[in-house]
Coordinates of C-alpha atoms in Angstrom, one line a residue:
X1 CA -20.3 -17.0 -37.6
X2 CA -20.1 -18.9 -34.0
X3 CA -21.9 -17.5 -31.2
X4 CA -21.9 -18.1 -27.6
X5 CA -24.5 -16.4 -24.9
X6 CA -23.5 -16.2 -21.2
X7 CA -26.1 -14.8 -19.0
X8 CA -25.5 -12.7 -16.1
X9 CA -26.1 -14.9 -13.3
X10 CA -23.1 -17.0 -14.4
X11 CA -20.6 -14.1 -13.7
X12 CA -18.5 -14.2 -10.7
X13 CA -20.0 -12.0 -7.4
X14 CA -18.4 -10.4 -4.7
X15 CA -20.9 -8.3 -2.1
X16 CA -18.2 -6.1 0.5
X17 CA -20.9 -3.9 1.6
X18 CA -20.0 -0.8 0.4
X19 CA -18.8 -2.6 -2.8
X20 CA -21.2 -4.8 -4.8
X21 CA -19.2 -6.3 -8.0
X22 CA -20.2 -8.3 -10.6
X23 CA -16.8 -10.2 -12.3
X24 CA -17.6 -10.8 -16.3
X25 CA -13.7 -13.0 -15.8
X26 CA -11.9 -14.3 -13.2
X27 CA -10.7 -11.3 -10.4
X28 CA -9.9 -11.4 -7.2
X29 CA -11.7 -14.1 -5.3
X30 CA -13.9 -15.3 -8.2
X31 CA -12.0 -17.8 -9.9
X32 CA -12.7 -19.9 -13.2
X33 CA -10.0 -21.9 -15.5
X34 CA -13.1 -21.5 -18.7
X35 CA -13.6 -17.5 -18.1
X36 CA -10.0 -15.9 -17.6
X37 CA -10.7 -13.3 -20.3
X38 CA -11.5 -13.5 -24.1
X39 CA -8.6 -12.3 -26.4
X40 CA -6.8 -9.3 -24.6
X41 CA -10.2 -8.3 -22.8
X42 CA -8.9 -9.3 -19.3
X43 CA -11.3 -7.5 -17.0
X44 CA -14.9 -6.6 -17.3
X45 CA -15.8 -5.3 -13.5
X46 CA -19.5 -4.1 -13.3
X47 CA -19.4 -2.0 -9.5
X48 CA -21.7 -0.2 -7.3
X49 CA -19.7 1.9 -4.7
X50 CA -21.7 3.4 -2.2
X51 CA -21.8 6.6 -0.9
X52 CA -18.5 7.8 0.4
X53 CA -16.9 5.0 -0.6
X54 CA -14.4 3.4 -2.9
X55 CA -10.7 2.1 -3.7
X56 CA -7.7 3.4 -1.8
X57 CA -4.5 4.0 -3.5
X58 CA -3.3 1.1 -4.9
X59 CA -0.9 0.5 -8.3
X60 CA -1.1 -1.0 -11.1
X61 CA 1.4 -2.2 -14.2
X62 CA 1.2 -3.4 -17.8
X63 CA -2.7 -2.8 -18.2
X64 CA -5.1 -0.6 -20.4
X65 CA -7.7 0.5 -17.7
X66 CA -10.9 1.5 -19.4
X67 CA -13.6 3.4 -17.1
X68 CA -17.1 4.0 -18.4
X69 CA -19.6 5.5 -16.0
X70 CA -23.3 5.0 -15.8
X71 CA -24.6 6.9 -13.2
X72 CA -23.4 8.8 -10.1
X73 CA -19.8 10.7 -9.4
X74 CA -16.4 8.6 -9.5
X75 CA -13.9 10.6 -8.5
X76 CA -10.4 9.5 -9.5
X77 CA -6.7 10.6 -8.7
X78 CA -3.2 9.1 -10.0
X79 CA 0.6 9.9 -9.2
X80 CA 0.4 11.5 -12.7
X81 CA -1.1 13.9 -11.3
X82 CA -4.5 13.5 -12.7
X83 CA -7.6 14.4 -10.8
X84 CA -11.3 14.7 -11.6
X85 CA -14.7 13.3 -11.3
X86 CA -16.4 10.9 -14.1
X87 CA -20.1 10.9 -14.6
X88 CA -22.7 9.2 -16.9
X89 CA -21.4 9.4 -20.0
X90 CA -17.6 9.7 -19.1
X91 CA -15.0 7.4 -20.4
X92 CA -11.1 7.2 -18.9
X93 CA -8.3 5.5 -20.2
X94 CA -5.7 4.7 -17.7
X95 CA -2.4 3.0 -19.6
X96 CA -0.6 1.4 -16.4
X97 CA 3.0 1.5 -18.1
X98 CA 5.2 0.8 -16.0
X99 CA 3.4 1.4 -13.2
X100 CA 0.7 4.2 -11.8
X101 CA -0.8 4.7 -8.8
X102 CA -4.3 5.8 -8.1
X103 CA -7.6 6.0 -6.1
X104 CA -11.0 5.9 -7.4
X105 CA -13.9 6.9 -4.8
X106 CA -17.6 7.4 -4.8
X107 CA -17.6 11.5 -5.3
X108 CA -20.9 11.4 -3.8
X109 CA -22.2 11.2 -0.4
X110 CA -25.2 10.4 -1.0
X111 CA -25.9 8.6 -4.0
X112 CA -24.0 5.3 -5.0
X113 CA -21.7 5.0 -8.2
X114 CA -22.5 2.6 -11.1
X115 CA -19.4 2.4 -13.5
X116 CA -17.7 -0.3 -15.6
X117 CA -13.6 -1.2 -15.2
X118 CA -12.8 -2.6 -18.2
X119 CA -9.0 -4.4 -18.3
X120 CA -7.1 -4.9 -21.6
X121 CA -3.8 -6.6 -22.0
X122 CA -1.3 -4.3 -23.7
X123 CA 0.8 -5.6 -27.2
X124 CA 4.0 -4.0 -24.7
X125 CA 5.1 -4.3 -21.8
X126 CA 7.1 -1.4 -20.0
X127 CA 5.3 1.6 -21.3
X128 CA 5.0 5.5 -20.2
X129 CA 1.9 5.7 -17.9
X130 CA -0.5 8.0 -19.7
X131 CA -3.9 9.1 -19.5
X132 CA -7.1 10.4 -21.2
X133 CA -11.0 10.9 -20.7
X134 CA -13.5 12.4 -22.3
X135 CA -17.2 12.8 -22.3
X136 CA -19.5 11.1 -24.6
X137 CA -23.4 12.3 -24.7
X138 CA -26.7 10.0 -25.6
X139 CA -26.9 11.7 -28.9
X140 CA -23.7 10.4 -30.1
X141 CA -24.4 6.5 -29.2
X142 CA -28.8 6.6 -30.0
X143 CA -29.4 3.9 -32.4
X144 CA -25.8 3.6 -33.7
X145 CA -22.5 2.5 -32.5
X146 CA -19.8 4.9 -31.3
X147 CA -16.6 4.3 -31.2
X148 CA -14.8 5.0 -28.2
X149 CA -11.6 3.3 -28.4
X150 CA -9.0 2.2 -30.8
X151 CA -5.4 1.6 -31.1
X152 CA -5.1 4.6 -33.1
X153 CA -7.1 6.8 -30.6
X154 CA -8.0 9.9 -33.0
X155 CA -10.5 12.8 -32.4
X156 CA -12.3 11.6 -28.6
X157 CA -11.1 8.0 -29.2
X158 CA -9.1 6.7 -26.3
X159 CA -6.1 5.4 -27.3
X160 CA -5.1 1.8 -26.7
X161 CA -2.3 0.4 -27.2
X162 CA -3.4 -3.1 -28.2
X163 CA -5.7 -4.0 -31.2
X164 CA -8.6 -3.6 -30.1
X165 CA -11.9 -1.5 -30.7
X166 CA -14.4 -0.5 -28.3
X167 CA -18.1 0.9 -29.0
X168 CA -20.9 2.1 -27.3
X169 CA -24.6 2.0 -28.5
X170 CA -28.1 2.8 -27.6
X171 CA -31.1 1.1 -28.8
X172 CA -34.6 1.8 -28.5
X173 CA -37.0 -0.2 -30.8
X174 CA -37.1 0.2 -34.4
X175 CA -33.1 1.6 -33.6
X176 CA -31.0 -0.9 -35.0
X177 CA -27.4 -0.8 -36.5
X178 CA -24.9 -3.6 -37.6
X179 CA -20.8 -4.0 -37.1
X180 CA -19.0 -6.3 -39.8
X181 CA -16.3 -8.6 -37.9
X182 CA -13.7 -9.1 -40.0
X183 CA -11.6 -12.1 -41.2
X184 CA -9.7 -13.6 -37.8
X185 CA -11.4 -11.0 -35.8
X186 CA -13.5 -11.6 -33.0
X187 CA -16.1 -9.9 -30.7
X188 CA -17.5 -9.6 -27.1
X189 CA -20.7 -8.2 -26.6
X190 CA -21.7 -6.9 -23.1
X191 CA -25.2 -5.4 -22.3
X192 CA -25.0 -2.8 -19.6
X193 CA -28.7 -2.4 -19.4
X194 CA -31.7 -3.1 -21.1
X195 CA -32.4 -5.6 -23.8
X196 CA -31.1 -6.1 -27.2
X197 CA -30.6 -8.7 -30.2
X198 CA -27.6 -9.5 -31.0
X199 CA -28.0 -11.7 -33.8
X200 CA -30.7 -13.0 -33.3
X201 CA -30.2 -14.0 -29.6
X202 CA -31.7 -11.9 -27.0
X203 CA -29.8 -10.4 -24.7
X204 CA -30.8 -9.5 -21.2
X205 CA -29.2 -6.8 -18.4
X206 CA -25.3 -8.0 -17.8
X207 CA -25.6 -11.2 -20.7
X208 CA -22.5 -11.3 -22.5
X209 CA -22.6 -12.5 -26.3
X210 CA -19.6 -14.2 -27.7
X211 CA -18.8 -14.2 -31.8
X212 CA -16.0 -15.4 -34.3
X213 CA -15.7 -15.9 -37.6
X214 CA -16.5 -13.4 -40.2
X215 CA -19.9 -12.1 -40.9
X216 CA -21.8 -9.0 -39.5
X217 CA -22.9 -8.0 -36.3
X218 CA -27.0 -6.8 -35.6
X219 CA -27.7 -5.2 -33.3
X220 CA -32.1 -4.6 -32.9
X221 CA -35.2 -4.9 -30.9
X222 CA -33.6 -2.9 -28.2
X223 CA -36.1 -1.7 -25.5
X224 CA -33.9 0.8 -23.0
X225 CA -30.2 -1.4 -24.1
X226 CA -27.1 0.3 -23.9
X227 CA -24.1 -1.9 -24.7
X228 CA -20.5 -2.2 -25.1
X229 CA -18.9 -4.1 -28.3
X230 CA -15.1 -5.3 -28.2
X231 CA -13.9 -5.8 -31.7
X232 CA -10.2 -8.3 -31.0
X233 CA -7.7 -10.0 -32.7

């Protein structure tokens, strides 16, 4: 099994003030031809809104829009007709379709918002916008990895329509827990926080692990980590 590290510092930046964004691929002003996304993971978006803050109504078409909240309100609406505010622990699926509207805004007016937009190309184009969320607790990701999304959804799974898996883990030390990466599969590894092993290699705060080729994920020595594992075609 290949694998490539990419550290947080080499991700794109963008510092708006009331937005500070972090840009895992190319988005918006960051732009570069060897990071444009890794399989159908298009987007990985790591923002701080501040207080009062956040994204005006804008649309969107033809994506999977994953959410995950860390900390603080985010307080989203849609011409769905969807409405509510995410915290830690939340997760929201947004299928785009053929096309949504929405707004996403700091809920708070006081404390920032530190969440995670996650962009996956769909297998089809011209879909019915749809929508789900759910919340998932520290219990259900401490020393293990939980899956959160698949294209089969299931019992709080998001739904995706592409073939791809998503998880979400917490490791503390002597917490460890391994993911086997099947034939022609590959995987993207993103700490949120913390530090973790991923094979050996350690992992700081926003580093981004890389793997192909079959053979098993490990995931150990974590000390505060919480991180995100695609599982692609």
């Amino acid at each position: 099994m290949s694998i490539t590290i990419r550290r947080s510092a080499e991700r794109g930046h963008a510092d708006h003030g009331w937005l500070k964004s972090y840009h895992s691929f190319s988005f918006a002003d960051y732009y570069d031809p060897a990071h444009m996304g890794f399989g159908a993971l298009r987007v990985i978006n790591e923002d701080r809104v501040a207080a009062g803050a956040g994204f005006g109504t804008h649309g969107h078409r033809d994506m999977e829009i994953v959410s995950y909240v860390l900390s603080g309100a985010l307080e989203h609406r849609d011409s769905m007709g969807n409405g509510s505010v995410l915290r830690a622990g939340d997760v929201q699926r947004m299928s785009a379709g053929r096309g949504v509207y929405h707004s996403e805004y700091n809920g708070s007016t006081e404390e920032p918002v530190h969440f995670l937009q996650i962009w996956i190309v769909p297998s089809q184009t011209g879909l019915d916008a749809s929508y789900q969320e759910f919340h998932v607790g520290p219990d259900e990701k401490r020393g293990r990895l939980r899956l959160i999304a698949a294209p089969e959804g299931g019992e709080r799974v998001l739904a995706l329509h592409q073939d791809a898996r998503l998880h979400a883990g917490l490791f503390d030390a002597g917490e460890r827990a391994e993911l086997p990466l099947a034939p022609g599969r590959r995987a993207y590894v993103h700490l949120v926080r913390g530090e973790l092993a991923v094979n050996g290699e350690a992992l700081a705060a926003g580093d981004a692990a890389l793997l192909a080729g079959e053979g098993t994920l490990r995931f150990e020595d974590g000390r505060d980590a919480e991180v995100l594992v695609f599982d692609l075609a």
